[in-house]
CSV table of C-alpha atoms in Angstrom, one decimal:
chain,number,residue,atom,x,y,z
A,729,MET,CA,0.0,0.0,0.0
A,730,THR,CA,1.5,3.4,-1.0
A,731,ASN,CA,1.7,6.3,1.4
A,732,TYR,CA,-1.2,7.9,-0.4
A,733,GLU,CA,-3.4,4.9,-0.1
A,734,SER,CA,-2.4,4.4,3.5
A,735,LEU,CA,-3.2,8.0,4.3
A,736,SER,CA,-6.6,7.7,2.5
A,737,SER,CA,-7.4,4.6,4.6
A,738,GLN,CA,-6.5,6.4,7.8
A,739,VAL,CA,-8.6,9.4,6.9
A,740,ARG,CA,-11.6,7.0,6.3
A,741,GLU,CA,-11.0,5.4,9.7
A,742,CYS,CA,-11.0,8.8,11.4
A,743,ALA,CA,-14.1,9.8,9.6
A,744,LEU,CA,-15.8,6.6,10.8
A,745,ARG,CA,-14.8,7.5,14.3
A,746,VAL,CA,-16.4,10.9,13.8
A,747,ALA,CA,-19.5,9.3,12.6
A,748,GLU,CA,-19.7,7.1,15.7
A,749,SER,CA,-18.6,9.6,18.4
A,750,GLY,CA,-19.4,13.0,16.8
A,751,ALA,CA,-17.2,16.0,17.5
A,752,ALA,CA,-15.2,14.0,20.1
A,753,GLY,CA,-13.9,11.8,17.2
A,754,LEU,CA,-12.5,14.8,15.3
A,755,SER,CA,-9.2,15.1,17.2
A,756,GLY,CA,-7.8,12.1,15.4
A,757,LEU,CA,-8.6,13.5,12.0
A,758,TYR,CA,-7.2,16.9,13.0
A,759,ASP,CA,-3.9,15.4,14.2
A,760,LEU,CA,-3.6,13.3,11.1
A,761,THR,CA,-4.3,16.0,8.5
A,762,ALA,CA,-4.2,19.5,9.8
A,763,VAL,CA,-0.5,20.3,9.1
A,764,ARG,CA,-0.8,19.1,5.5
A,765,LEU,CA,-4.1,20.8,4.9
A,766,VAL,CA,-2.9,24.1,6.4
A,767,ARG,CA,0.2,24.0,4.3
A,768,TYR,CA,-1.8,23.2,1.1
A,769,ALA,CA,-4.3,25.9,1.9
A,770,VAL,CA,-1.6,28.5,2.6
A,771,THR,CA,-0.1,28.0,-0.9
A,772,ILE,CA,-3.5,28.7,-2.5
A,773,THR,CA,-4.7,31.6,-0.3
A,774,ARG,CA,-1.3,33.1,0.3
A,775,ASN,CA,-2.5,34.0,3.8
A,776,GLN,CA,-2.2,31.7,6.8
A,777,HIS,CA,-5.2,33.1,8.7
A,778,ASP,CA,-7.4,32.5,5.8
A,779,ALA,CA,-5.9,29.1,5.3
A,780,GLU,CA,-6.6,28.1,8.9
A,781,ASP,CA,-10.2,29.3,8.5
A,782,VAL,CA,-10.5,27.1,5.5
A,783,VAL,CA,-9.2,24.1,7.3
A,784,GLN,CA,-11.5,24.7,10.2
A,785,THR,CA,-14.5,25.1,8.0
A,786,CYS,CA,-13.8,21.9,6.1
A,787,LEU,CA,-13.2,19.8,9.2
A,788,VAL,CA,-16.3,21.1,10.9
A,789,ARG,CA,-18.2,20.2,7.7
A,790,VAL,CA,-16.9,16.6,8.1
A,791,VAL,CA,-18.3,16.5,11.6
A,792,ALA,CA,-21.7,17.8,10.3
A,793,ASN,CA,-21.7,15.0,7.7
A,794,PRO,CA,-19.1,12.3,8.1
A,795,ARG,CA,-20.5,10.4,5.1
A,796,ILE,CA,-18.7,12.8,2.7
A,797,LEU,CA,-15.5,11.0,3.7
A,798,THR,CA,-16.7,7.5,4.7
A,799,HIS,CA,-18.6,6.9,1.4
A,800,VAL,CA,-16.0,8.1,-1.1
A,801,GLY,CA,-13.3,6.0,-2.8
A,802,LEU,CA,-10.4,8.2,-1.9
A,803,PRO,CA,-11.1,10.2,1.3
A,804,TRP,CA,-7.7,12.0,1.3
A,805,SER,CA,-8.2,13.3,-2.3
A,806,TYR,CA,-11.7,14.4,-1.4
A,807,LEU,CA,-10.5,16.3,1.7
A,808,LEU,CA,-7.8,18.0,-0.3
A,809,GLY,CA,-10.4,18.9,-2.9
A,810,MET,CA,-12.7,20.4,-0.2
A,811,VAL,CA,-9.8,22.5,1.1
A,812,ARG,CA,-8.9,23.6,-2.4
A,813,ASN,CA,-12.4,24.7,-3.3
A,814,GLU,CA,-12.9,26.6,-0.1
A,815,SER,CA,-9.4,28.2,-0.5
A,816,LEU,CA,-10.3,29.3,-4.0
A,817,VAL,CA,-13.5,30.9,-2.9
A,818,ILE,CA,-11.7,32.9,-0.3
A,819,LEU,CA,-9.0,33.8,-2.8
A,820,ARG,CA,-11.6,35.1,-5.3
A,821,LYS,CA,-13.3,37.2,-2.7
A,822,LYS,CA,-10.1,38.9,-1.7
A,823,ARG,CA,-9.0,42.0,-3.6
A,824,ARG,CA,-5.5,41.9,-5.1
A,825,TRP,CA,-4.3,44.8,-3.0
A,826,SER,CA,-5.3,43.1,0.2
A,827,ILE,CA,-3.1,40.0,-0.4
A,828,VAL,CA,0.0,40.5,1.7
A,829,ASP,CA,3.3,40.5,-0.1
A,830,GLY,CA,6.1,38.8,1.6
A,831,LEU,CA,5.7,36.2,4.4
A,832,SER,CA,4.6,38.2,7.3
A,833,ASP,CA,1.4,36.2,7.7
A,834,LEU,CA,3.2,32.9,8.1
A,835,ILE,CA,3.5,31.1,11.4
A,836,THR,CA,6.8,29.3,11.1
A,837,ARG,CA,8.6,26.6,13.0
A,838,ARG,CA,12.2,25.7,12.8
A,839,SER,CA,14.5,23.6,14.8
A,840,VAL,CA,17.8,25.0,16.1
A,841,ASP,CA,19.9,23.3,13.4
A,842,GLU,CA,17.6,24.7,10.7
A,843,VAL,CA,18.2,28.4,11.5
A,844,GLU,CA,20.8,28.6,8.8
A,845,GLN,CA,18.3,27.2,6.3
A,846,GLU,CA,15.7,29.7,7.1
A,847,ASP,CA,16.8,32.1,4.4
A,848,SER,CA,16.5,29.3,1.9
A,849,TYR,CA,13.1,28.2,3.1
A,850,ARG,CA,11.8,31.8,3.0
A,851,ALA,CA,13.1,32.2,-0.5
A,852,ILE,CA,11.3,29.1,-1.6
A,853,TRP,CA,8.0,30.1,0.0
A,854,LEU,CA,8.3,33.6,-1.6
A,855,ALA,CA,9.1,32.1,-5.0
A,856,LEU,CA,6.1,29.7,-4.7
A,857,ARG,CA,3.8,32.7,-4.0
A,858,THR,CA,4.9,34.3,-7.3
A,859,LEU,CA,3.7,31.3,-9.3
A,860,PRO,CA,0.1,31.3,-10.7
A,861,VAL,CA,-2.2,29.3,-8.4
A,862,GLU,CA,-2.6,26.5,-10.9
A,863,GLN,CA,1.1,25.8,-11.0
A,864,ARG,CA,1.9,26.3,-7.3
A,865,GLU,CA,-0.8,23.9,-6.1
A,866,VAL,CA,0.5,21.2,-8.5
A,867,VAL,CA,4.1,21.7,-7.3
A,868,VAL,CA,3.0,21.5,-3.7
A,869,LEU,CA,0.8,18.4,-4.2
A,870,LYS,CA,3.6,16.7,-6.2
A,871,ILE,CA,6.5,17.4,-3.9
A,872,TRP,CA,5.0,17.8,-0.4
A,873,GLU,CA,2.1,15.4,-0.7
A,874,ASP,CA,4.0,13.0,-3.0
A,875,LEU,CA,1.0,12.5,-5.3
A,876,THR,CA,1.3,11.2,-8.8
A,877,PHE,CA,0.1,13.3,-11.7
A,878,GLU,CA,-2.9,11.1,-12.0
A,879,GLN,CA,-3.8,11.6,-8.3
A,880,ILE,CA,-3.2,15.3,-8.7
A,881,GLY,CA,-5.6,15.3,-11.6
A,882,GLU,CA,-8.3,13.7,-9.4
A,883,VAL,CA,-7.9,16.4,-6.8
A,884,LEU,CA,-7.9,19.3,-9.3
A,885,HIS,CA,-10.3,17.6,-11.8
A,886,VAL,CA,-7.9,18.0,-14.7
A,887,PRO,CA,-6.2,15.4,-16.9
A,888,SER,CA,-2.9,14.0,-15.6
A,889,SER,CA,-1.1,15.5,-18.7
A,890,THR,CA,-2.4,19.0,-17.7
A,891,ALA,CA,-1.1,18.5,-14.2
A,892,ALA,CA,2.3,17.4,-15.6
A,893,SER,CA,2.5,20.4,-17.9
A,894,ARG,CA,1.7,22.8,-15.0
A,895,TYR,CA,4.3,21.1,-12.9
A,896,ARG,CA,7.0,21.4,-15.6
A,897,TYR,CA,6.3,25.1,-16.1
A,898,GLY,CA,6.1,25.7,-12.4
A,899,ILE,CA,9.4,24.1,-11.7
A,900,LYS,CA,11.1,26.0,-14.5
A,901,LYS,CA,9.8,29.3,-13.1
A,902,LEU,CA,11.0,28.4,-9.6
A,903,ALA,CA,14.4,27.4,-11.0
A,904,SER,CA,14.7,30.9,-12.6
A,905,LYS,CA,13.3,32.8,-9.5
A,906,LEU,CA,15.6,30.9,-7.1
A,907,HIS,CA,18.5,31.7,-9.4
A,908,PHE,CA,19.3,28.0,-9.5
A,909,LEU,CA,20.4,28.2,-13.1
A,910,HIS,CA,23.5,30.2,-12.0
A,911,SER,CA,24.1,28.9,-8.5
A,912,GLU,CA,27.2,27.0,-7.4
A,913,GLU,CA,25.2,23.9,-6.7
A,914,VAL,CA,23.9,23.8,-10.2
A,915,ARG,CA,27.4,24.2,-11.6
A,916,GLU,CA,28.6,21.3,-9.4
A,917,ALA,CA,25.6,19.2,-10.5
A,918,VAL,CA,26.2,20.0,-14.1
A,919,HIS,CA,29.8,18.8,-13.8
A,920,GLU,CA,28.8,15.4,-12.3
B,275,MET,CA,16.8,13.8,-20.8
B,276,SER,CA,20.6,13.7,-21.2
B,277,SER,CA,22.9,15.5,-18.9
B,278,PRO,CA,24.0,18.9,-20.2
B,279,SER,CA,27.6,19.6,-21.0
B,280,PRO,CA,29.5,21.7,-18.4
B,281,ASN,CA,29.4,25.0,-20.4
B,282,GLU,CA,26.0,24.6,-21.9
B,283,GLU,CA,23.5,27.4,-21.4
B,284,PHE,CA,20.2,26.4,-20.1
B,285,SER,CA,17.6,27.2,-22.7
B,286,GLY,CA,14.5,25.7,-24.1
B,287,ASP,CA,11.4,24.4,-22.4
B,288,GLY,CA,12.9,21.9,-20.0
B,289,ILE,CA,15.6,21.8,-17.4
B,290,PRO,CA,18.0,18.9,-16.8
B,291,ASP,CA,16.8,16.1,-14.6
B,292,ASN,CA,19.5,16.5,-12.0
B,293,ILE,CA,18.8,20.2,-11.6
B,294,GLN,CA,15.1,19.4,-11.2
B,295,HIS,CA,16.0,16.9,-8.5
B,296,ILE,CA,18.0,19.5,-6.6
B,297,ILE,CA,15.1,22.0,-6.8
B,298,GLU,CA,12.6,19.4,-5.7
B,299,ALA,CA,14.8,18.4,-2.8
B,300,LYS,CA,15.1,22.0,-1.6
B,301,ILE,CA,11.3,22.6,-1.9
B,302,ARG,CA,10.7,19.3,0.0
B,303,ARG,CA,12.9,20.5,2.8
B,304,ALA,CA,10.9,23.7,3.1
B,305,SER,CA,7.6,21.8,3.6
B,306,GLY,CA,7.9,21.9,7.4
B,307,TYR,CA,8.7,25.6,7.6
B,308,VAL,CA,5.0,26.6,8.1
B,309,ALA,CA,3.0,25.3,11.0
B,310,PRO,CA,-0.6,25.7,12.1
B,311,SER,CA,-1.1,28.2,14.9
B,312,GLU,CA,-1.4,26.9,18.4
B,313,ASN,CA,-5.1,27.9,18.9
B,314,LEU,CA,-6.3,26.3,15.6
B,315,ARG,CA,-6.7,22.9,17.2
B,316,PRO,CA,-8.9,24.0,20.2
B,317,LYS,CA,-10.8,26.4,18.0
B,318,THR,CA,-11.6,23.7,15.5
B,319,LEU,CA,-12.6,21.2,18.1
B,320,GLN,CA,-14.8,23.7,19.8
B,321,ALA,CA,-16.5,24.7,16.5
B,322,ALA,CA,-17.0,21.0,15.8
B,323,ARG,CA,-18.7,20.5,19.2
B,324,GLU,CA,-21.0,23.4,18.6
B,325,CYS,CA,-21.9,22.1,15.2
B,326,TRP,CA,-22.5,18.6,16.6
B,327,ASP,CA,-24.7,20.0,19.4
B,328,ASP,CA,-26.7,22.0,16.9
B,329,LYS,CA,-27.2,18.9,14.8
B,330,CYS,CA,-28.4,16.9,17.8
B,331,SER,CA,-30.8,19.7,18.9
B,332,ASN,CA,-32.1,20.0,15.3
B,333,ARG,CA,-32.7,16.2,15.3
B,334,THR,CA,-34.7,16.5,18.6
B,335,PHE,CA,-36.7,19.4,17.2
B,336,TYR,CA,-37.6,17.5,14.1
B,337,LYS,CA,-38.7,14.4,16.1
B,338,LEU,CA,-40.8,16.7,18.4
B,339,MET,CA,-42.4,18.3,15.3
B,340,PHE,CA,-43.2,14.9,13.8
B,341,SER,CA,-44.8,13.7,17.1
B,342,VAL,CA,-46.9,16.8,17.4
B,343,SER,CA,-48.0,16.5,13.8
B,344,LEU,CA,-48.9,12.9,14.2
B,345,GLY,CA,-50.9,13.7,17.4
B,346,LEU,CA,-52.8,16.5,15.6
B,347,VAL,CA,-53.7,14.1,12.7
B,348,MET,CA,-55.0,11.6,15.2
B,349,VAL,CA,-57.1,14.2,17.1
B,350,VAL,CA,-58.6,15.5,13.8
B,351,TYR,CA,-59.5,11.9,12.9
B,352,ALA,CA,-61.1,11.3,16.3
B,353,ILE,CA,-63.1,14.5,16.1
B,354,GLN,CA,-64.3,13.6,12.6
B,355,GLY,CA,-65.4,10.2,13.9
B,356,LEU,CA,-67.3,11.7,16.8
B,357,SER,CA,-69.1,14.3,14.7
B,358,MET,CA,-70.2,11.5,12.4
B,359,LEU,CA,-71.8,9.8,15.4
B,360,SER,CA,-73.6,13.0,16.5
B,361,TYR,CA,-75.2,13.6,13.1
B,362,SER,CA,-77.0,10.3,13.3
B,363,ILE,CA,-79.0,11.5,16.3
B,364,GLU,CA,-81.4,14.3,15.3
B,365,PRO,CA,-82.8,16.3,18.2
B,366,LEU,CA,-86.5,16.7,18.4
B,367,PRO,CA,-87.6,20.3,18.9
B,368,SER,CA,-89.2,20.9,22.3
B,369,GLU,CA,-92.3,22.4,20.6
B,370,ALA,CA,-93.0,19.1,18.9
B,371,ILE,CA,-92.7,17.2,22.3
B,372,GLU,CA,-95.1,19.7,23.9
B,373,ARG,CA,-97.6,19.3,21.0
B,374,GLU,CA,-97.5,15.5,21.4
B,375,ALA,CA,-97.9,15.9,25.2
B,376,HIS,CA,-101.0,18.0,24.8
B,377,ARG,CA,-102.5,15.5,22.3
B,378,THR,CA,-101.7,12.5,24.6
B,379,SER,CA,-103.2,14.4,27.5
B,380,TYR,CA,-106.5,15.0,25.5
B,381,GLU,CA,-106.7,11.4,24.2
B,382,GLN,CA,-105.9,9.6,27.4
B,383,HIS,CA,-107.5,12.1,29.8
B,384,ILE,CA,-104.3,12.6,31.8
B,385,SER,CA,-102.7,15.8,33.0
B,386,VAL,CA,-100.4,17.7,30.7
B,387,ASP,CA,-97.6,17.3,33.2
B,388,TRP,CA,-97.9,13.4,33.1
B,389,ALA,CA,-98.2,13.5,29.4
B,390,LEU,CA,-95.0,15.7,29.0
B,391,GLN,CA,-93.1,13.2,31.3
B,392,GLU,CA,-94.3,10.3,29.1
B,393,GLU,CA,-93.4,12.1,25.9
B,394,TYR,CA,-89.9,12.9,27.1
B,395,ALA,CA,-89.4,9.4,28.3
B,396,ARG,CA,-90.4,8.1,24.9
B,397,TYR,CA,-88.1,10.7,23.2
B,398,ARG,CA,-85.1,9.4,25.4
B,399,ASP,CA,-85.9,5.8,24.4
B,400,GLU,CA,-86.0,6.7,20.7
B,401,GLN,CA,-82.7,8.5,21.1
B,402,VAL,CA,-81.1,5.5,22.7
B,403,GLN,CA,-82.4,3.2,19.9
B,404,ARG,CA,-81.2,5.6,17.2
B,405,PHE,CA,-77.7,5.8,18.8
B,406,ASP,CA,-77.4,2.0,19.0
B,407,ALA,CA,-78.6,1.7,15.4
B,408,SER,CA,-76.0,4.3,14.2
B,409,VAL,CA,-73.2,2.6,16.1
B,410,PHE,CA,-74.2,-0.8,14.6
B,411,GLU,CA,-74.4,0.7,11.1
B,412,ARG,CA,-71.0,2.3,11.5
B,413,ASP,CA,-69.4,-0.9,12.8
B,414,SER,CA,-71.0,-3.0,10.1
B,415,THR,CA,-69.8,-0.7,7.3
B,416,ARG,CA,-66.2,-0.5,8.7
B,417,PRO,CA,-64.0,-2.9,6.7
B,418,SER,CA,-62.9,-5.9,8.7
B,419,LYS,CA,-59.2,-6.4,9.4
């Protein structure tokens, strides 16, 4: 069983627990999915407060009707789709000028040995935010959620070839924005 | 995709696979940089509890409304049944009883008071017979189970 299938199965079990015990059963589903869902929602909304509202709304909706996860084939895909739709609604409602540039909205965590890496992480998050939403959500689902293009297509309701194409263009833009094409690492990699 | 030569300029639609792997690895490492705020968990669980309580109280409300509706339907049915019974007994006007009493008094040479008493007694007997007849008729027309 792949990670994706395993996660889907765990999401279904948590949803069954919610169906049996109501709100008391939500803590399991929250602990399993909240970090991933917030991370995904932030890449779409470009605002962590909105992203957290989205995740809260979607999880409460599951409590109101657990069947939306217990009776679908791929509960994890469905939950990602719920978060995506809700995030896009919020994104459309927001005016362009109100979207915060920079990363001041993010709530970050880093361990002591990652302090040096913080500049790199910030650069990556900033670069992601400059991509069109269609490309950045594919990049995030591919790299952070480890989905295949077919699975990404199911979440986004697009063909897998479209997902692959968006990913290719997204990675290329990121490479340019992060100056990877001229960095020392790249030169070393090229020489290998 | 073949590895580029050391001095090759990167152009065209694609980027070399090894470069792509480096970029993907860097992006993957940044995945843990953002974390949900500390109050998201308690806030979400609280909102879920309120939603669940609303759902339960709505369920109770709908059950109550259903019971009340069912009770009303039964009461209406009972009233209809009783009113059908009452229509089968026609009250005799008191004037007619008095006229009969006077006639009986004249024919049988008894006082009007005694005649009135007899007429009312006869009227009561007729009412009882008609009531029994209407109940019998209703029971006989009701389909057997």
